[in-house]
mmCIF file of C-alpha atoms and ligand atoms in Angstrom:
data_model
loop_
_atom_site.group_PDB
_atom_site.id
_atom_site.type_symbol
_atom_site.label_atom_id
_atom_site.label_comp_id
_atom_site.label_asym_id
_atom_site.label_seq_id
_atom_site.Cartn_x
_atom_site.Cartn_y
_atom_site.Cartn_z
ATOM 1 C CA UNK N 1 -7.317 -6.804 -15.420
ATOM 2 C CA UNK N 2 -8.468 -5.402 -12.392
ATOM 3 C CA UNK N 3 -11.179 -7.396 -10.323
ATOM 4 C CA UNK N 4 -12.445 -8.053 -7.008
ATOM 5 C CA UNK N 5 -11.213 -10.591 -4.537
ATOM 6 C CA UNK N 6 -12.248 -14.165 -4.280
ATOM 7 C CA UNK N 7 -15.165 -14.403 -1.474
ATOM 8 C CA UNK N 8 -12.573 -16.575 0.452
ATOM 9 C CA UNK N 9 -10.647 -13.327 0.869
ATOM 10 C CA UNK N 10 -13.480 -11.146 1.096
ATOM 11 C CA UNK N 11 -14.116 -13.222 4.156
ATOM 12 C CA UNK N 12 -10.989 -13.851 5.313
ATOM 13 C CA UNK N 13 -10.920 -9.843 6.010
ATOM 14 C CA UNK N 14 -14.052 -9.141 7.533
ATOM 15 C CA UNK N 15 -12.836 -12.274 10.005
ATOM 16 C CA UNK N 16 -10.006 -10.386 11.063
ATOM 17 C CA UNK N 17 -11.589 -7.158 11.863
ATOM 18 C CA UNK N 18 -14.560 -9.411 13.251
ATOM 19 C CA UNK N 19 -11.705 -11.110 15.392
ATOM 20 C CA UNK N 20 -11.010 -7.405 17.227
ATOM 21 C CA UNK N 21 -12.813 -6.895 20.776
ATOM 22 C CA UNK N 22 -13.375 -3.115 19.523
ATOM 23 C CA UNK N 23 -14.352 -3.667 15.910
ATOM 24 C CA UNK N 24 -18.522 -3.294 15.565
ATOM 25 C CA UNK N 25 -18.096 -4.732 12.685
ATOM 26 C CA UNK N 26 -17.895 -3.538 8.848
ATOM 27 C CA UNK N 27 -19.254 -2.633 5.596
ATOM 28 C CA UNK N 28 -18.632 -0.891 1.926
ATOM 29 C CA UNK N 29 -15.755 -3.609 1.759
ATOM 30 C CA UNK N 30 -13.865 -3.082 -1.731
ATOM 31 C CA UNK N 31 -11.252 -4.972 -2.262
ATOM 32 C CA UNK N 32 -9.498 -4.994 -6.208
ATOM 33 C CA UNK N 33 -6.548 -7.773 -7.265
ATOM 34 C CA UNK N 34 -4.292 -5.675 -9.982
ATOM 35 C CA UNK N 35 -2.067 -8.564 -10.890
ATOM 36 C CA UNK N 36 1.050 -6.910 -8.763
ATOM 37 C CA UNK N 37 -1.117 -6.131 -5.902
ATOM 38 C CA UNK N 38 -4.161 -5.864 -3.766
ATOM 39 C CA UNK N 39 -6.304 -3.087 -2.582
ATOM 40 C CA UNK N 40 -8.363 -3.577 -0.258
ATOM 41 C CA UNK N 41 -10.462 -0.873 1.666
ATOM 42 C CA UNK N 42 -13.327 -0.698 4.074
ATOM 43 C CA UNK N 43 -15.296 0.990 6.870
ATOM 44 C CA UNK N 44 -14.679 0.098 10.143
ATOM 45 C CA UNK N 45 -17.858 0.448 12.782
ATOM 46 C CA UNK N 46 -16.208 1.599 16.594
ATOM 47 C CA UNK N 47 -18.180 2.810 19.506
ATOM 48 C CA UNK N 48 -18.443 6.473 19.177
ATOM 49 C CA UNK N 49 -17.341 7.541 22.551
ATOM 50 C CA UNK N 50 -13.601 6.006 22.192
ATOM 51 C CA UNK N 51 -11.178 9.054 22.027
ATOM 52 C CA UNK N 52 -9.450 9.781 18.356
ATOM 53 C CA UNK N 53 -6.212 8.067 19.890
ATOM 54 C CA UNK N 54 -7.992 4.964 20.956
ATOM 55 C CA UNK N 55 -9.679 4.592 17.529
ATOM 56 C CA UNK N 56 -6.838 5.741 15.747
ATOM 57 C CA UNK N 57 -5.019 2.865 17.737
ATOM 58 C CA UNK N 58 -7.660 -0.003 16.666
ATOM 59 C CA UNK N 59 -7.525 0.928 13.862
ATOM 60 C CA UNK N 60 -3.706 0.337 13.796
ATOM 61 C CA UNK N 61 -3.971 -2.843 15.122
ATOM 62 C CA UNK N 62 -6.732 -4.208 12.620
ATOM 63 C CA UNK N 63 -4.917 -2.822 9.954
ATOM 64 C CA UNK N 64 -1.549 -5.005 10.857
ATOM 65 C CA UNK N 65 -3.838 -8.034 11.395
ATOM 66 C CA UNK N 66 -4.689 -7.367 7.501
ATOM 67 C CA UNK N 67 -1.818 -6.799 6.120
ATOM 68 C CA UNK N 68 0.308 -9.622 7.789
ATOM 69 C CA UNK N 69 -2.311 -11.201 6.060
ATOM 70 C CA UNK N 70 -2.399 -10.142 2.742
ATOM 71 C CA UNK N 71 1.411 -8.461 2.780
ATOM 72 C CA UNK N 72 1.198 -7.436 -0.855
ATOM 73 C CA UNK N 73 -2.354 -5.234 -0.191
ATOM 74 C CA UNK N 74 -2.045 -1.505 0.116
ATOM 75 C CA UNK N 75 -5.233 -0.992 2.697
ATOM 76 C CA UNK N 76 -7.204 1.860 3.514
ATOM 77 C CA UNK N 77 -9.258 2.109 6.888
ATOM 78 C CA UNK N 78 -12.595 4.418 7.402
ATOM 79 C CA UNK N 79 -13.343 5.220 10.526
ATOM 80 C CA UNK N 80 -16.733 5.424 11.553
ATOM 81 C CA UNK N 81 -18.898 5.659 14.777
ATOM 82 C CA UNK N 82 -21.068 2.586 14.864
ATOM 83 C CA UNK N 83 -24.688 2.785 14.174
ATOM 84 C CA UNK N 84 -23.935 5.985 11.686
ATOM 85 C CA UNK N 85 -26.418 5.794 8.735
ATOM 86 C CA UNK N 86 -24.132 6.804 6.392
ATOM 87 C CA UNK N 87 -24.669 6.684 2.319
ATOM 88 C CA UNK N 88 -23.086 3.279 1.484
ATOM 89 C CA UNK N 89 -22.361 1.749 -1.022
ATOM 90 C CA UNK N 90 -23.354 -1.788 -0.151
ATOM 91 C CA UNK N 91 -27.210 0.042 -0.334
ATOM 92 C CA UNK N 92 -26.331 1.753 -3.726
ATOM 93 C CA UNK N 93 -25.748 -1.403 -5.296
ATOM 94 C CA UNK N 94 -28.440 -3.611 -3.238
ATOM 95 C CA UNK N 95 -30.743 -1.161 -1.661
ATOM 96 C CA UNK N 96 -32.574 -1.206 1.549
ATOM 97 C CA UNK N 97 -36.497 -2.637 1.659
ATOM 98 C CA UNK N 98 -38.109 -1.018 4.566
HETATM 99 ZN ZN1 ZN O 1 -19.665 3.916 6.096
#
């Protein structure tokens, strides 16, 4: 059966793209354990003035740091200017109090 990743994981990725000078940091991590494999997926928060070759090339890099990490994981990488105030679904499921 399908089902998230242990919170050890959970954290072990958002170290790793924590551990990159560019990354601003991350959210709407999903991450799913399907017996053969992993999934895990996630928004990544860059400055919004890099070019699309610089992000595009972070986002490489972060992406290599995760799989060498998990090498069975297929991952999946949004992009996303940093401070956006997108709909997410981390507030779906625990909304914001303001
Ligand atoms: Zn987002």
């Amino acid at each position: 059966m399908d089902r998230e990743l242990p919170d050890v994981d959970r954290t072990r990725v958002a170290d790793l793209v924590n551990a990159h000078p560019a990354s601003r940091g991350l959210h709407d991590l999903r991450t799913r354990s399907t017996g053969v494999g992993q999934h895990i997926e996630f928004h990544l928060e860059l400055d919004s003035h890099l070019s699309l070759a610089e992000a595009h090339d972070i986002t490489d890099e972060i992406e290599s740091s995760v799989r060498a990490a998990f090498p069975n994981a297929d991952v999946t990488i949004h992009q996303e200017p940093a401070g956006l105030d997108d709909e997410r679904l981390d507030h779906r499921l625990r909304p914001r109090r303001h």
